[in-house]
PDB file of C-alpha atoms in Angstrom:
ATOM      1  CA  UNK A   8      -7.141   6.181 -38.124  1.00 83.00           C
ATOM      2  CA  UNK A   9      -8.368   9.599 -36.975  1.00 95.00           C
ATOM      3  CA  UNK A  10      -9.317  10.754 -33.494  1.00 96.00           C
ATOM      4  CA  UNK A  11     -12.891  11.360 -34.633  1.00 96.00           C
ATOM      5  CA  UNK A  12     -13.255   7.769 -35.884  1.00 95.00           C
ATOM      6  CA  UNK A  13     -12.233   5.999 -32.662  1.00 95.00           C
ATOM      7  CA  UNK A  14     -15.083   3.921 -31.229  1.00 95.00           C
ATOM      8  CA  UNK A  15     -15.280   1.582 -28.221  1.00 95.00           C
ATOM      9  CA  UNK A  16     -15.115  -2.169 -28.870  1.00 96.00           C
ATOM     10  CA  UNK A  17     -18.345  -3.810 -30.000  1.00 95.00           C
ATOM     11  CA  UNK A  18     -20.455  -4.841 -27.001  1.00 94.00           C
ATOM     12  CA  UNK A  19     -18.287  -3.037 -24.428  1.00 96.00           C
ATOM     13  CA  UNK A  20     -20.835  -0.250 -23.949  1.00 96.00           C
ATOM     14  CA  UNK A  21     -24.540  -0.635 -23.290  1.00 93.00           C
ATOM     15  CA  UNK A  22     -27.331   1.853 -22.717  1.00 94.00           C
ATOM     16  CA  UNK A  23     -28.164   2.593 -19.068  1.00 94.00           C
ATOM     17  CA  UNK A  24     -31.432   1.155 -17.735  1.00 93.00           C
ATOM     18  CA  UNK A  25     -34.276   3.640 -18.250  1.00 94.00           C
ATOM     19  CA  UNK A  26     -36.423   3.386 -15.152  1.00 94.00           C
ATOM     20  CA  UNK A  27     -39.848   4.842 -14.481  1.00 94.00           C
ATOM     21  CA  UNK A  28     -41.246   4.502 -18.012  1.00 95.00           C
ATOM     22  CA  UNK A  29     -44.561   2.724 -17.399  1.00 94.00           C
ATOM     23  CA  UNK A  30     -45.867  -0.582 -16.067  1.00 93.00           C
ATOM     24  CA  UNK A  31     -44.923  -2.638 -19.154  1.00 94.00           C
ATOM     25  CA  UNK A  32     -41.207  -1.922 -18.751  1.00 92.00           C
ATOM     26  CA  UNK A  33     -41.092  -3.766 -15.424  1.00 92.00           C
ATOM     27  CA  UNK A  34     -39.423  -0.743 -13.840  1.00 94.00           C
ATOM     28  CA  UNK A  35     -42.317   1.718 -13.745  1.00 94.00           C
ATOM     29  CA  UNK A  36     -44.109   3.453 -10.863  1.00 94.00           C
ATOM     30  CA  UNK A  37     -41.545   3.295  -8.000  1.00 94.00           C
ATOM     31  CA  UNK A  38     -38.743   2.446 -10.470  1.00 94.00           C
ATOM     32  CA  UNK A  39     -37.129  -0.235  -8.301  1.00 93.00           C
ATOM     33  CA  UNK A  40     -36.854   2.054  -5.260  1.00 94.00           C
ATOM     34  CA  UNK A  41     -39.568   0.426  -3.170  1.00 94.00           C
ATOM     35  CA  UNK A  42     -42.009   2.579  -1.172  1.00 96.00           C
ATOM     36  CA  UNK A  43     -41.182   5.717   0.832  1.00 94.00           C
ATOM     37  CA  UNK A  44     -38.088   6.208   2.968  1.00 91.00           C
ATOM     38  CA  UNK A  45     -34.844   8.052   2.452  1.00 90.00           C
ATOM     39  CA  UNK A  46     -33.585   5.731  -0.297  1.00 90.00           C
ATOM     40  CA  UNK A  47     -36.699   6.350  -2.415  1.00 94.00           C
ATOM     41  CA  UNK A  48     -36.308  10.143  -2.499  1.00 93.00           C
ATOM     42  CA  UNK A  49     -34.390  12.027  -5.146  1.00 92.00           C
ATOM     43  CA  UNK A  50     -31.158  13.366  -3.697  1.00 91.00           C
ATOM     44  CA  UNK A  51     -31.848  11.531  -0.452  1.00 87.00           C
ATOM     45  CA  UNK A  52     -29.052   9.294   0.679  1.00 87.00           C
ATOM     46  CA  UNK A  53     -26.418   9.148   3.420  1.00 88.00           C
ATOM     47  CA  UNK A  54     -22.686   9.257   3.816  1.00 91.00           C
ATOM     48  CA  UNK A  55     -20.544   6.108   3.957  1.00 93.00           C
ATOM     49  CA  UNK A  56     -20.778   4.384   7.337  1.00 93.00           C
ATOM     50  CA  UNK A  57     -24.011   6.185   8.355  1.00 92.00           C
ATOM     51  CA  UNK A  58     -26.280   3.900  10.384  1.00 93.00           C
ATOM     52  CA  UNK A  59     -29.415   5.998  10.704  1.00 89.00           C
ATOM     53  CA  UNK A  60     -28.177   8.010  13.653  1.00 93.00           C
ATOM     54  CA  UNK A  61     -26.932   4.999  15.615  1.00 96.00           C
ATOM     55  CA  UNK A  62     -23.283   5.306  16.613  1.00 97.00           C
ATOM     56  CA  UNK A  63     -21.461   3.872  13.562  1.00 96.00           C
ATOM     57  CA  UNK A  64     -19.313   0.767  13.849  1.00 96.00           C
ATOM     58  CA  UNK A  65     -16.052   2.594  13.114  1.00 95.00           C
ATOM     59  CA  UNK A  66     -16.740   4.912  16.073  1.00 96.00           C
ATOM     60  CA  UNK A  67     -17.886   2.131  18.421  1.00 97.00           C
ATOM     61  CA  UNK A  68     -14.641   0.210  18.112  1.00 97.00           C
ATOM     62  CA  UNK A  69     -11.500   1.355  19.947  1.00 97.00           C
ATOM     63  CA  UNK A  70      -8.634   3.003  18.095  1.00 95.00           C
ATOM     64  CA  UNK A  71      -5.614   0.721  17.848  1.00 94.00           C
ATOM     65  CA  UNK A  72      -2.135   0.821  16.428  1.00 94.00           C
ATOM     66  CA  UNK A  73       0.236   3.358  15.017  1.00 94.00           C
ATOM     67  CA  UNK A  74       2.550   3.382  12.018  1.00 91.00           C
ATOM     68  CA  UNK A  75       5.481   5.732  12.198  1.00 92.00           C
ATOM     69  CA  UNK A  76       5.962   8.017   9.218  1.00 93.00           C
ATOM     70  CA  UNK A  77       9.708   7.713   9.798  1.00 92.00           C
ATOM     71  CA  UNK A  78       9.757   4.014   8.787  1.00 92.00           C
ATOM     72  CA  UNK A  79      10.333   4.979   5.148  1.00 92.00           C
ATOM     73  CA  UNK A  80      13.822   6.206   6.139  1.00 95.00           C
ATOM     74  CA  UNK A  81      14.778   2.811   7.612  1.00 96.00           C
ATOM     75  CA  UNK A  82      15.958  -0.147   5.537  1.00 96.00           C
ATOM     76  CA  UNK A  83      17.252  -3.599   6.260  1.00 95.00           C
ATOM     77  CA  UNK A  84      19.513  -5.954   4.356  1.00 95.00           C
ATOM     78  CA  UNK A  85      20.197  -9.644   4.896  1.00 95.00           C
ATOM     79  CA  UNK A  86      23.516 -11.469   5.114  1.00 95.00           C
ATOM     80  CA  UNK A  87      22.615 -13.311   1.888  1.00 94.00           C
ATOM     81  CA  UNK A  88      22.280 -10.095  -0.125  1.00 94.00           C
ATOM     82  CA  UNK A  89      25.445  -8.778   1.502  1.00 93.00           C
ATOM     83  CA  UNK A  90      27.295 -11.912   0.332  1.00 92.00           C
ATOM     84  CA  UNK A  91      25.778 -11.559  -3.169  1.00 92.00           C
ATOM     85  CA  UNK A  92      27.006  -7.946  -3.356  1.00 89.00           C
ATOM     86  CA  UNK A  93      30.590  -9.296  -3.285  1.00 86.00           C
ATOM     87  CA  UNK A  94      32.359  -6.131  -2.022  1.00 91.00           C
ATOM     88  CA  UNK A  95      35.071  -5.799   0.630  1.00 92.00           C
ATOM     89  CA  UNK A  96      33.758  -2.485   1.995  1.00 94.00           C
ATOM     90  CA  UNK A  97      30.079  -1.579   2.140  1.00 95.00           C
ATOM     91  CA  UNK A  98      28.384   1.671   3.134  1.00 94.00           C
ATOM     92  CA  UNK A  99      24.891   3.171   2.633  1.00 95.00           C
ATOM     93  CA  UNK A 100      25.852   4.840  -0.657  1.00 95.00           C
ATOM     94  CA  UNK A 101      27.055   1.581  -2.265  1.00 95.00           C
ATOM     95  CA  UNK A 102      23.815  -0.144  -1.210  1.00 95.00           C
ATOM     96  CA  UNK A 103      21.764   2.670  -2.768  1.00 96.00           C
ATOM     97  CA  UNK A 104      23.775   2.492  -6.004  1.00 95.00           C
ATOM     98  CA  UNK A 105      23.297  -1.297  -6.123  1.00 94.00           C
ATOM     99  CA  UNK A 106      19.533  -0.724  -5.687  1.00 94.00           C
ATOM    100  CA  UNK A 107      19.325  -2.851  -2.538  1.00 94.00           C
ATOM    101  CA  UNK A 108      17.882  -0.053  -0.379  1.00 95.00           C
ATOM    102  CA  UNK A 109      15.670   2.871  -1.361  1.00 95.00           C
ATOM    103  CA  UNK A 110      17.149   6.262  -2.163  1.00 95.00           C
ATOM    104  CA  UNK A 111      15.277   7.744   0.830  1.00 95.00           C
ATOM    105  CA  UNK A 112      16.880   5.342   3.322  1.00 95.00           C
ATOM    106  CA  UNK A 113      18.975   6.989   6.013  1.00 95.00           C
ATOM    107  CA  UNK A 114      19.391   4.143   8.509  1.00 96.00           C
ATOM    108  CA  UNK A 115      20.390   0.702   7.225  1.00 96.00           C
ATOM    109  CA  UNK A 116      20.672  -2.383   9.390  1.00 96.00           C
ATOM    110  CA  UNK A 117      21.965  -5.873   8.590  1.00 96.00           C
ATOM    111  CA  UNK A 118      19.793  -8.730   9.838  1.00 96.00           C
ATOM    112  CA  UNK A 119      20.867 -12.338  10.352  1.00 95.00           C
ATOM    113  CA  UNK A 120      19.213 -14.203   7.517  1.00 94.00           C
ATOM    114  CA  UNK A 121      21.367 -16.529   5.455  1.00 93.00           C
ATOM    115  CA  UNK A 122      25.111 -17.120   5.460  1.00 93.00           C
ATOM    116  CA  UNK A 123      28.201 -14.969   4.936  1.00 92.00           C
ATOM    117  CA  UNK A 124      31.514 -16.574   3.968  1.00 91.00           C
ATOM    118  CA  UNK A 125      33.564 -13.571   2.802  1.00 92.00           C
ATOM    119  CA  UNK A 126      34.971 -10.806   5.048  1.00 94.00           C
ATOM    120  CA  UNK A 127      33.000  -7.554   4.722  1.00 94.00           C
ATOM    121  CA  UNK A 128      33.744  -4.216   6.385  1.00 95.00           C
ATOM    122  CA  UNK A 129      30.580  -2.217   7.154  1.00 95.00           C
ATOM    123  CA  UNK A 130      30.784   1.560   7.628  1.00 95.00           C
ATOM    124  CA  UNK A 131      27.775   3.595   8.710  1.00 95.00           C
ATOM    125  CA  UNK A 132      25.564   0.499   8.735  1.00 95.00           C
ATOM    126  CA  UNK A 133      24.118  -1.118  11.846  1.00 95.00           C
ATOM    127  CA  UNK A 134      23.721  -4.828  12.499  1.00 96.00           C
ATOM    128  CA  UNK A 135      21.730  -7.024  14.831  1.00 96.00           C
ATOM    129  CA  UNK A 136      23.623  -8.992  17.475  1.00 96.00           C
ATOM    130  CA  UNK A 137      23.383 -12.245  15.479  1.00 95.00           C
ATOM    131  CA  UNK A 138      24.379 -10.557  12.200  1.00 95.00           C
ATOM    132  CA  UNK A 139      27.341  -8.839  13.885  1.00 95.00           C
ATOM    133  CA  UNK A 140      28.562 -12.185  15.230  1.00 95.00           C
ATOM    134  CA  UNK A 141      28.253 -13.782  11.767  1.00 95.00           C
ATOM    135  CA  UNK A 142      30.130 -10.898  10.085  1.00 95.00           C
ATOM    136  CA  UNK A 143      32.942 -11.012  12.646  1.00 94.00           C
ATOM    137  CA  UNK A 144      33.124 -14.816  12.366  1.00 95.00           C
ATOM    138  CA  UNK A 145      33.686 -14.412   8.606  1.00 94.00           C
ATOM    139  CA  UNK A 146      36.547 -11.984   9.353  1.00 94.00           C
ATOM    140  CA  UNK A 147      34.663  -8.741   8.730  1.00 93.00           C
ATOM    141  CA  UNK A 148      33.912  -5.777  10.943  1.00 94.00           C
ATOM    142  CA  UNK A 149      31.012  -3.472  11.822  1.00 93.00           C
ATOM    143  CA  UNK A 150      31.832   0.193  12.370  1.00 85.00           C
TER     144      UNK A 150
END
């Protein structure tokens, strides 16, 4: 096979519709554009969301919400994944190496979801009140 012999699959390409080629074609005269108006003109159209000068919908509705750009530096881990990790001491670096949190994560927090049976010592990792109680009940500690 050569680069100059590559062709698209049979039937995947078809010729574009040739409009404005006489009455018999079915797309002659106005060529499917109707009569007059901005949409019928060549080069005449509008930007996305334009409503003919009326205040567009996206500007009529109030602005709501906010998503912090700092969220990408936060990560959370559950008690279940902590138990599955099966380590006595856990810090942010070990979680990154295990692939449980992203490499960009700076703040990691343990949330109470699942069970923890083994004692785990957390260093440099936060925990919710419920998760902290579960870790301490299993004989671990949060520092």
